[in-house]
CSV table of C-alpha atoms in Angstrom, one decimal:
chain,number,residue,atom,x,y,z
A,7,MET,CA,6.4,-6.0,5.8
A,8,THR,CA,6.0,-9.7,6.3
A,9,ASN,CA,6.4,-11.7,9.5
A,10,ALA,CA,10.0,-12.2,8.6
A,11,ASP,CA,10.5,-8.5,9.0
A,12,TYR,CA,9.6,-8.6,12.7
A,13,VAL,CA,10.8,-10.3,15.9
A,14,LEU,CA,8.9,-10.6,19.1
A,15,GLY,CA,9.6,-8.2,21.9
A,16,LEU,CA,8.3,-9.1,25.4
A,17,ASP,CA,8.5,-6.8,28.4
A,18,VAL,CA,7.5,-8.3,31.7
A,19,GLY,CA,6.7,-6.0,34.6
A,20,GLY,CA,5.3,-6.4,38.1
A,21,THR,CA,1.8,-5.1,37.1
A,22,GLU,CA,1.6,-6.0,33.4
A,23,MET,CA,3.4,-7.6,30.6
A,24,LYS,CA,3.6,-6.1,27.1
A,25,ALA,CA,4.4,-7.8,23.8
A,26,ALA,CA,4.7,-6.5,20.3
A,27,LEU,CA,6.2,-7.2,16.9
A,28,VAL,CA,9.4,-5.2,16.5
A,29,ASP,CA,11.1,-4.2,13.3
A,30,ARG,CA,14.8,-3.5,12.8
A,31,ASP,CA,14.3,0.2,13.7
A,32,GLY,CA,12.7,-0.6,17.0
A,33,GLN,CA,9.2,0.3,15.8
A,34,VAL,CA,6.5,-1.7,17.3
A,35,GLN,CA,3.3,-3.2,15.8
A,36,ASN,CA,0.3,-4.9,17.5
A,37,LEU,CA,1.3,-3.9,21.1
A,38,VAL,CA,-0.7,-6.2,23.5
A,39,ARG,CA,-0.9,-5.9,27.3
A,40,ARG,CA,-1.8,-8.5,29.8
A,41,PRO,CA,-1.9,-8.4,33.6
A,42,THR,CA,1.1,-10.1,35.4
A,43,PRO,CA,-0.3,-12.7,37.8
A,44,ARG,CA,2.2,-11.7,40.5
A,45,SER,CA,0.2,-12.9,43.4
A,46,GLU,CA,0.0,-16.5,41.9
A,47,GLY,CA,3.7,-17.1,42.0
A,48,PRO,CA,6.6,-17.5,39.6
A,49,ASP,CA,5.2,-20.5,37.8
A,50,ALA,CA,2.0,-18.7,36.9
A,51,ILE,CA,4.0,-15.7,35.7
A,52,VAL,CA,6.1,-17.8,33.4
A,53,GLU,CA,3.0,-19.6,32.1
A,54,ALA,CA,1.4,-16.2,31.4
A,55,MET,CA,4.5,-15.0,29.6
A,56,CYS,CA,4.6,-18.1,27.4
A,57,LYS,CA,0.9,-17.8,26.6
A,58,LEU,CA,1.2,-14.2,25.6
A,59,ALA,CA,4.3,-14.9,23.5
A,60,THR,CA,2.6,-17.8,21.7
A,61,GLU,CA,-0.1,-15.4,20.5
A,62,PHE,CA,2.5,-13.8,18.2
A,63,ARG,CA,3.8,-17.1,16.9
A,64,PRO,CA,7.4,-15.9,17.1
A,65,GLN,CA,9.7,-16.8,14.3
A,66,GLY,CA,13.5,-16.8,14.2
A,67,ILE,CA,14.1,-15.4,17.7
A,68,ALA,CA,12.3,-13.6,20.6
A,69,GLY,CA,13.6,-10.9,22.9
A,70,ILE,CA,12.5,-10.9,26.5
A,71,VAL,CA,13.3,-8.3,29.2
A,72,VAL,CA,12.5,-8.9,32.9
A,73,PRO,CA,13.0,-6.9,36.1
A,74,GLY,CA,15.6,-7.6,38.9
A,75,VAL,CA,19.0,-9.1,38.6
A,76,VAL,CA,19.6,-10.9,35.3
A,77,ASP,CA,22.5,-13.2,34.3
A,78,ARG,CA,22.6,-13.0,30.6
A,79,GLU,CA,25.3,-15.6,30.1
A,80,THR,CA,23.3,-18.3,31.8
A,81,GLY,CA,19.9,-17.0,30.9
A,82,THR,CA,18.9,-16.8,34.5
A,83,ALA,CA,16.6,-14.4,36.3
A,84,VAL,CA,18.7,-14.3,39.5
A,85,LEU,CA,16.5,-12.2,41.7
A,86,SER,CA,13.3,-10.2,41.3
A,87,ALA,CA,12.0,-9.0,44.6
A,88,ASN,CA,9.0,-7.6,42.8
A,89,LEU,CA,8.0,-10.9,41.1
A,90,GLY,CA,9.2,-13.2,43.8
A,91,TRP,CA,11.6,-15.4,41.8
A,92,ARG,CA,15.1,-16.4,42.4
A,93,ASP,CA,17.5,-18.3,40.1
A,94,LEU,CA,14.9,-18.9,37.5
A,95,PRO,CA,16.2,-20.4,34.3
A,96,ILE,CA,13.8,-18.3,32.3
A,97,LYS,CA,15.7,-18.4,29.0
A,98,SER,CA,15.6,-22.2,28.7
A,99,LEU,CA,12.0,-22.4,30.0
A,100,LEU,CA,10.8,-20.0,27.3
A,101,GLU,CA,12.9,-21.6,24.5
A,102,GLU,CA,11.4,-25.0,25.4
A,103,HIS,CA,7.9,-23.6,25.1
A,104,LEU,CA,8.3,-21.3,22.1
A,105,HIS,CA,10.7,-23.5,20.1
A,106,VAL,CA,12.8,-20.4,19.1
A,107,PRO,CA,16.0,-18.9,20.6
A,108,VAL,CA,15.4,-16.3,23.3
A,109,ALA,CA,17.6,-13.3,24.0
A,110,LEU,CA,17.2,-12.3,27.7
A,111,GLY,CA,17.9,-8.9,29.1
A,112,HIS,CA,17.1,-6.6,32.0
A,113,ASP,CA,14.0,-4.4,31.6
A,114,VAL,CA,15.3,-1.1,32.9
A,115,THR,CA,18.7,-1.5,31.2
A,116,ALA,CA,16.8,-2.1,28.0
A,117,ALA,CA,14.6,0.9,28.5
A,118,ALA,CA,17.7,3.1,29.2
A,119,THR,CA,19.2,1.9,26.0
A,120,MET,CA,16.3,3.3,24.1
A,121,GLU,CA,16.6,6.6,26.1
A,122,VAL,CA,20.3,6.8,25.1
A,123,ARG,CA,19.3,6.8,21.4
A,124,PHE,CA,17.2,9.9,22.0
A,125,ARG,CA,19.2,11.7,24.6
A,126,ALA,CA,22.5,11.4,22.7
A,127,SER,CA,20.9,13.4,19.9
A,128,LYS,CA,20.2,16.1,22.4
A,129,GLY,CA,23.8,16.1,23.7
A,130,ILE,CA,22.9,14.3,27.0
A,131,ARG,CA,25.5,11.6,27.6
A,132,ASN,CA,25.5,11.1,31.4
A,133,PHE,CA,22.3,10.3,33.2
A,134,LEU,CA,20.5,8.0,35.6
A,135,TYR,CA,17.4,6.3,34.2
A,136,ILE,CA,15.0,5.3,37.0
A,137,ALA,CA,11.8,3.4,36.3
A,138,ILE,CA,9.2,3.8,39.1
A,139,GLY,CA,6.5,1.2,38.7
A,140,SER,CA,5.5,-1.8,40.7
A,141,GLY,CA,9.2,-1.8,41.8
A,142,ILE,CA,12.0,0.6,41.2
A,143,GLY,CA,14.8,-0.1,38.9
A,144,GLY,CA,17.7,2.0,37.5
A,145,ALA,CA,20.4,2.1,34.9
A,146,VAL,CA,23.5,4.2,34.9
A,147,VAL,CA,24.5,5.9,31.6
A,148,MET,CA,28.1,7.2,31.3
A,149,ASN,CA,29.5,8.8,28.2
A,150,GLY,CA,26.5,7.6,26.2
A,151,GLU,CA,26.9,3.9,27.2
A,152,VAL,CA,24.9,1.9,29.8
A,153,TYR,CA,27.2,1.0,32.6
A,154,ARG,CA,26.3,-2.5,33.8
A,155,GLY,CA,28.9,-2.9,36.6
A,156,GLU,CA,31.4,-5.7,37.2
A,157,HIS,CA,28.6,-8.2,37.9
A,158,GLU,CA,25.8,-6.5,35.9
A,159,LYS,CA,24.1,-5.2,39.0
A,160,ALA,CA,24.7,-1.5,38.6
A,161,GLY,CA,21.8,0.9,38.9
A,162,GLU,CA,19.7,-0.9,41.5
A,163,VAL,CA,18.5,2.3,43.0
A,164,GLY,CA,15.3,0.7,44.3
A,165,HIS,CA,17.4,-1.3,46.8
A,166,ILE,CA,19.3,1.6,48.3
A,167,ALA,CA,18.5,1.2,52.0
A,168,ILE,CA,17.3,4.7,52.9
A,169,ARG,CA,15.4,4.0,56.1
A,170,ASN,CA,17.4,2.2,58.8
A,171,GLY,CA,15.2,-0.6,60.2
A,172,GLY,CA,12.4,0.3,57.9
A,173,LEU,CA,9.8,-1.8,56.1
A,174,PRO,CA,10.9,-5.3,54.9
A,175,CYS,CA,11.8,-5.5,51.3
A,176,GLY,CA,11.4,-8.5,49.0
A,177,CYS,CA,15.1,-8.5,48.4
A,178,GLY,CA,15.6,-9.5,52.1
A,179,ASN,CA,16.7,-6.1,53.4
A,180,ARG,CA,14.7,-3.5,55.3
A,181,GLY,CA,14.1,0.2,54.5
A,182,CYS,CA,14.9,0.0,50.7
A,183,LEU,CA,13.6,2.8,48.5
A,184,GLU,CA,11.2,0.3,46.8
A,185,THR,CA,9.3,-0.1,50.1
A,186,LEU,CA,8.3,3.5,50.2
A,187,GLY,CA,8.7,5.0,46.7
A,188,SER,CA,7.3,2.4,44.3
A,189,ALA,CA,3.8,2.6,42.8
A,190,SER,CA,2.8,-0.7,44.4
A,191,SER,CA,4.0,0.5,47.9
A,192,ILE,CA,2.2,3.8,47.6
A,193,ALA,CA,-1.1,1.9,46.7
A,194,LYS,CA,-0.6,-0.7,49.4
A,195,ARG,CA,0.2,1.8,52.2
A,196,TYR,CA,-2.8,4.0,51.2
A,197,ALA,CA,-5.1,1.0,51.2
A,198,GLU,CA,-3.9,-0.1,54.6
A,199,VAL,CA,-4.2,3.3,56.3
A,200,ALA,CA,-7.4,4.4,54.6
A,201,GLY,CA,-9.0,1.0,55.0
A,202,VAL,CA,-9.9,0.6,51.3
A,203,THR,CA,-9.3,-2.0,48.6
A,204,ASP,CA,-8.5,-2.1,44.9
A,205,VAL,CA,-6.7,1.2,44.9
A,206,THR,CA,-3.8,2.1,42.6
A,207,ALA,CA,-1.0,4.7,42.8
A,208,LYS,CA,-2.9,6.5,40.0
A,209,ASP,CA,-5.9,6.7,42.3
A,210,VAL,CA,-3.7,7.9,45.2
A,211,ALA,CA,-2.3,10.7,42.9
A,212,HIS,CA,-5.8,11.7,42.0
A,213,ARG,CA,-6.7,11.9,45.7
A,214,VAL,CA,-3.6,14.0,46.3
A,215,ARG,CA,-4.9,16.5,43.8
A,216,GLU,CA,-8.3,16.5,45.6
A,217,GLY,CA,-6.7,17.3,48.9
A,218,ASP,CA,-7.0,13.8,50.6
A,219,GLU,CA,-4.8,14.1,53.7
A,220,ILE,CA,-3.9,10.4,53.9
A,221,ALA,CA,-3.0,10.4,50.2
A,222,ARG,CA,-0.9,13.5,50.6
A,223,TRP,CA,1.0,12.0,53.6
A,224,ILE,CA,1.8,8.8,51.8
A,225,TRP,CA,2.6,10.5,48.5
A,226,PHE,CA,5.0,13.0,49.9
A,227,GLU,CA,6.6,10.4,52.1
A,228,ALA,CA,7.3,8.5,48.9
A,229,ILE,CA,8.7,11.6,47.3
A,230,ASP,CA,11.0,12.2,50.2
A,231,ALA,CA,12.3,8.7,49.9
A,232,ILE,CA,13.0,9.0,46.2
A,233,ALA,CA,14.7,12.4,46.8
A,234,ASP,CA,17.0,10.8,49.5
A,235,ALA,CA,18.1,8.1,47.1
A,236,LEU,CA,18.6,10.5,44.2
A,237,VAL,CA,20.8,12.8,46.3
A,238,ILE,CA,22.9,9.8,47.3
A,239,TYR,CA,23.3,9.0,43.6
A,240,THR,CA,24.0,12.6,42.7
A,241,SER,CA,26.7,12.8,45.3
A,242,VAL,CA,28.5,9.8,43.9
A,243,PHE,CA,28.1,10.2,40.1
A,244,ASP,CA,27.2,13.8,39.5
A,245,PRO,CA,24.8,13.1,36.6
A,246,GLU,CA,23.7,15.8,34.2
A,247,VAL,CA,20.1,14.5,34.1
A,248,VAL,CA,17.8,12.0,35.9
A,249,VAL,CA,15.3,10.5,33.5
A,250,ILE,CA,12.2,9.1,35.2
A,251,GLY,CA,10.1,6.5,33.6
A,252,GLY,CA,7.6,3.8,34.7
A,253,GLY,CA,4.0,4.2,35.6
A,254,LEU,CA,4.5,6.8,38.3
A,255,SER,CA,6.2,9.2,35.9
A,256,LEU,CA,2.8,9.7,34.3
A,257,ALA,CA,1.7,11.6,37.4
A,258,LYS,CA,3.8,14.5,35.8
A,259,ASP,CA,3.7,17.7,37.8
A,260,ILE,CA,2.5,16.2,41.0
A,261,LEU,CA,5.6,14.0,41.0
A,262,PHE,CA,8.3,16.2,39.3
A,263,LEU,CA,7.6,19.6,41.0
A,264,PRO,CA,7.8,18.4,44.6
A,265,LEU,CA,10.6,16.0,43.8
A,266,ARG,CA,12.7,18.8,42.4
A,267,ALA,CA,12.0,20.8,45.5
A,268,ALA,CA,12.9,17.9,47.8
A,269,ILE,CA,16.2,17.3,46.0
A,270,LYS,CA,17.0,21.0,46.2
A,271,ALA,CA,16.3,21.1,49.9
A,272,ARG,CA,18.8,18.2,50.5
A,273,THR,CA,21.7,19.5,48.5
A,274,THR,CA,24.6,21.7,49.5
A,275,PHE,CA,27.6,21.7,47.1
A,276,GLN,CA,26.1,19.2,44.7
A,277,THR,CA,24.9,20.4,41.3
A,278,ILE,CA,21.2,19.4,41.1
A,279,PRO,CA,20.5,17.3,38.0
A,280,ARG,CA,17.7,18.1,35.7
A,281,LEU,CA,14.7,15.8,36.1
A,282,LEU,CA,13.1,14.7,32.8
A,283,PRO,CA,10.3,12.3,31.9
A,284,ALA,CA,11.2,9.3,29.9
A,285,TYR,CA,10.9,9.8,26.2
A,286,PHE,CA,9.5,6.2,25.6
A,287,PRO,CA,7.0,5.8,28.5
A,288,GLU,CA,5.0,2.9,27.0
A,289,SER,CA,6.9,0.8,24.5
A,290,ALA,CA,10.5,1.1,25.4
A,291,GLY,CA,10.8,-2.3,26.9
A,292,CYS,CA,9.3,-4.1,23.9
A,293,SER,CA,11.3,-2.0,21.4
A,294,ALA,CA,14.6,-2.7,23.3
A,295,ALA,CA,13.8,-6.4,23.7
A,296,GLY,CA,13.2,-6.6,19.9
A,297,LEU,CA,16.4,-4.8,19.1
A,298,MET,CA,18.2,-7.1,21.4
A,299,ALA,CA,16.7,-10.0,19.5
A,300,TRP,CA,17.8,-8.6,16.2
A,301,SER,CA,21.3,-8.1,17.4
A,302,ALA,CA,21.5,-11.7,18.7
A,303,LEU,CA,20.1,-13.0,15.4
A,304,ASP,CA,22.6,-11.0,13.3
A,305,ALA,CA,25.4,-12.3,15.5
A,306,VAL,CA,24.7,-15.9,14.5
A,307,THR,CA,23.5,-15.3,10.9
A,308,PRO,CA,26.3,-15.5,8.3
A,309,ILE,CA,26.8,-12.4,6.2
A,310,ARG,CA,26.5,-13.1,2.5
A,311,ASN,CA,28.5,-11.1,0.0
A,312,SER,CA,27.2,-9.7,-3.2
A,313,ALA,CA,28.0,-12.8,-5.1
A,314,GLY,CA,25.9,-14.9,-2.7
A,315,SER,CA,28.8,-16.9,-1.5
């Protein structure tokens, strides 16, 4: 394939951003990761995005997915509690820097779109996709289609307020799921209680396995919070499956087994959904961003007939 056979797919997360060349089938080439300079503010994040995208010399169009609330019509990142930006005209900023059109989308919705492709082949058409990483995002899939909501804000599971008067959340509320159940909150709370620095949720999970009592307390408090939110969702939507992605899903049995038990303990008449790990744990965002870019490109490219007219 030549460069013309690929578009750029860029996936921006709270911990890292990933970029890759994406073909029309969603297959990625040259996946590159860079840390997200979240602590340096929105301007530094946008600068890092532009720098990473420029490494690929995008041609034709680029697809970008970001967390939080996204207004696709205006190309605005309305709110990302995790990245600290509000009403950021990210589409125009990137287009000005890259000199190509940019298709902007929501990261978890994009990842869920990739999951739909796989799950539909298995007969699964109704599920919640929840990504647990630096923040917590969700996407609702109904009858094989991602349901975006009237204002494209459906699926924001991370901002269900599950603890009245709880910890402050970046969205402006208190007690949101994200303040207890996200990977960043697990790491932060462990560091504060244990008096350590430079610890990650992966480190906490490892310490849980080793029997660290502080790690176990914080880890299972996070699981309880996630279970509370998922039971609320189950009561409302009755999903067949909950698909869990994001960095925390890589903890596997230490997450899934106690979470299943916690959900079961909270249900009465509800049918407990199956919990499944995401099928595309690493490259879903880049793939979906690229496919979004291909769709946008095809929408503005005239279709030529066999005579070339």
